[in-house]
Short mmCIF file of C-alpha atoms in Angstrom, two decimals:
data_model
loop_
_atom_site.label_atom_id
_atom_site.label_comp_id
_atom_site.label_asym_id
_atom_site.label_seq_id
_atom_site.Cartn_x
_atom_site.Cartn_y
_atom_site.Cartn_z
CA MET A 1 113.84 -21.36 87.72
CA PRO A 2 113.14 -23.38 90.66
CA GLY A 3 109.88 -24.40 91.51
CA ASP A 4 109.11 -24.14 87.59
CA PHE A 5 108.24 -27.43 85.26
CA PRO A 6 108.07 -27.47 81.24
CA ALA A 7 104.32 -28.47 80.35
CA ALA A 8 102.98 -29.88 77.27
CA THR A 9 102.59 -26.59 75.98
CA GLY A 10 101.65 -27.09 72.34
CA GLY A 11 103.33 -24.05 71.31
CA ARG A 12 101.50 -21.54 73.66
CA ASP A 13 102.92 -19.59 76.01
CA VAL A 14 102.29 -21.20 79.00
CA TYR A 15 102.61 -20.13 82.64
CA THR A 16 103.39 -21.84 85.93
CA VAL A 17 101.73 -19.97 88.62
CA SER A 18 105.57 -18.83 90.20
CA ARG A 19 105.95 -17.05 86.78
CA LEU A 20 102.47 -15.46 87.21
CA ASN A 21 103.21 -14.59 90.84
CA ARG A 22 106.61 -13.15 89.59
CA GLU A 23 105.03 -10.95 86.75
CA VAL A 24 101.95 -9.79 88.83
CA ARG A 25 104.37 -8.32 91.40
CA GLY A 26 107.03 -6.33 88.37
CA LEU A 27 103.64 -5.43 87.23
CA VAL A 28 101.77 -4.10 90.69
CA GLU A 29 105.43 -2.71 92.05
CA SER A 30 106.28 -1.09 88.59
CA ARG A 31 102.58 0.80 88.76
CA PHE A 32 102.18 1.55 92.62
CA ALA A 33 105.08 3.21 94.14
CA THR A 34 103.90 4.63 98.07
CA LEU A 35 100.44 5.91 98.01
CA TRP A 36 98.02 7.03 100.95
CA ILE A 37 94.78 5.05 101.68
CA GLU A 38 92.25 6.04 104.31
CA GLY A 39 90.12 3.00 105.95
CA GLU A 40 88.65 1.01 109.06
CA ILE A 41 91.46 -0.91 110.74
CA SER A 42 89.65 -4.73 110.58
CA ASN A 43 91.81 -7.98 112.33
CA PHE A 44 94.35 -6.16 114.13
CA ARG A 45 97.15 -9.00 114.88
CA PRO A 46 100.50 -8.02 116.27
CA SER A 47 102.80 -11.31 116.41
CA ASN A 48 105.28 -12.19 118.39
CA SER A 49 107.94 -11.78 115.63
CA PRO A 50 106.66 -8.13 116.46
CA HIS A 51 104.99 -7.23 112.97
CA TRP A 52 101.68 -5.98 112.53
CA TYR A 53 98.85 -7.91 110.28
CA PHE A 54 95.40 -5.84 109.82
CA SER A 55 93.15 -5.72 107.19
CA LEU A 56 92.01 -1.96 106.08
CA LYS A 57 88.69 -1.67 104.82
CA ASP A 58 85.72 0.30 103.57
CA ALA A 59 82.10 -0.22 102.87
CA SER A 60 83.19 -2.82 100.20
CA ALA A 61 86.08 -3.86 100.26
CA GLU A 62 89.06 -5.23 102.47
CA ILE A 63 92.16 -5.51 101.67
CA ARG A 64 95.05 -7.40 103.90
CA CYS A 65 98.37 -5.08 105.11
CA VAL A 66 101.70 -6.36 107.39
CA MET A 67 103.46 -2.99 108.76
CA PHE A 68 107.25 -4.16 109.86
CA ARG A 69 108.36 -3.35 113.33
CA ASN A 70 110.74 -1.49 112.11
CA ARG A 71 108.09 1.01 111.08
CA ASN A 72 105.59 0.19 113.87
CA GLN A 73 107.94 1.80 116.44
CA LEU A 74 107.95 5.30 114.75
CA VAL A 75 103.90 5.27 114.92
CA ARG A 76 102.67 7.44 117.60
CA MET A 77 99.01 5.72 117.77
CA ARG A 78 98.64 2.12 118.68
CA PRO A 79 95.75 1.00 116.28
CA ALA A 80 92.77 -0.96 117.58
CA ASN A 81 90.44 -2.61 115.33
CA GLY A 82 87.14 -0.41 114.51
CA ASP A 83 89.73 2.76 114.25
CA ARG A 84 90.07 4.57 110.90
CA VAL A 85 93.06 6.53 109.82
CA LEU A 86 95.48 6.78 106.82
CA ALA A 87 98.22 4.94 105.93
CA ARG A 88 101.15 5.48 103.92
CA ALA A 89 101.48 1.84 101.73
CA ARG A 90 103.40 0.23 98.75
CA VAL A 91 101.20 -2.49 97.33
CA SER A 92 102.97 -5.62 96.71
CA GLN A 93 103.19 -9.10 95.99
CA TYR A 94 103.55 -11.64 98.41
CA GLU A 95 104.30 -14.67 95.88
CA PRO A 96 104.56 -18.07 97.78
CA PRO A 97 101.00 -17.61 98.38
CA GLY A 98 99.73 -15.03 96.08
CA ALA A 99 98.20 -12.48 98.07
CA LEU A 100 98.69 -8.77 97.53
CA PRO A 101 98.85 -7.16 100.79
CA LEU A 102 100.16 -3.58 101.67
CA GLN A 103 103.53 -3.26 103.62
CA VAL A 104 102.17 -0.05 105.14
CA GLU A 105 105.05 2.48 106.28
CA HIS A 106 103.33 5.06 107.95
CA LEU A 107 99.98 4.97 110.46
CA GLU A 108 97.75 8.38 111.28
CA PRO A 109 94.46 9.29 112.37
CA PRO A 110 92.69 10.72 109.15
CA GLY A 111 92.52 14.62 109.26
CA LEU A 112 95.58 15.14 111.10
CA VAL A 113 97.25 16.82 107.34
CA ALA A 114 93.62 19.46 108.11
CA LEU A 115 94.16 19.89 112.25
CA MET A 116 98.45 20.65 111.88
#
């Protein structure tokens, strides 16, 4: 594979960074299909592309998120920092930097289903 290089392994199964990222991506994507997650929007910043980049956080953890243009055009709300939301997302491993962002497909205020 490009980017992989042989190492003096001494009979060990030695991973390259690229191989580990590929294998983690396969494991994560096969274990977590689409899921619902609730959290508070943080670091919301639309880009020039026009994808949305933000984090979802709770009292003790935070995860980075991306919402691509083809999905965010369908959202009825414009998220802002501090908003509590319910997100439908896919967990994916973005290989080059080894990041584990959520690819958000849908956003809504929490409790919306209960109101309907």
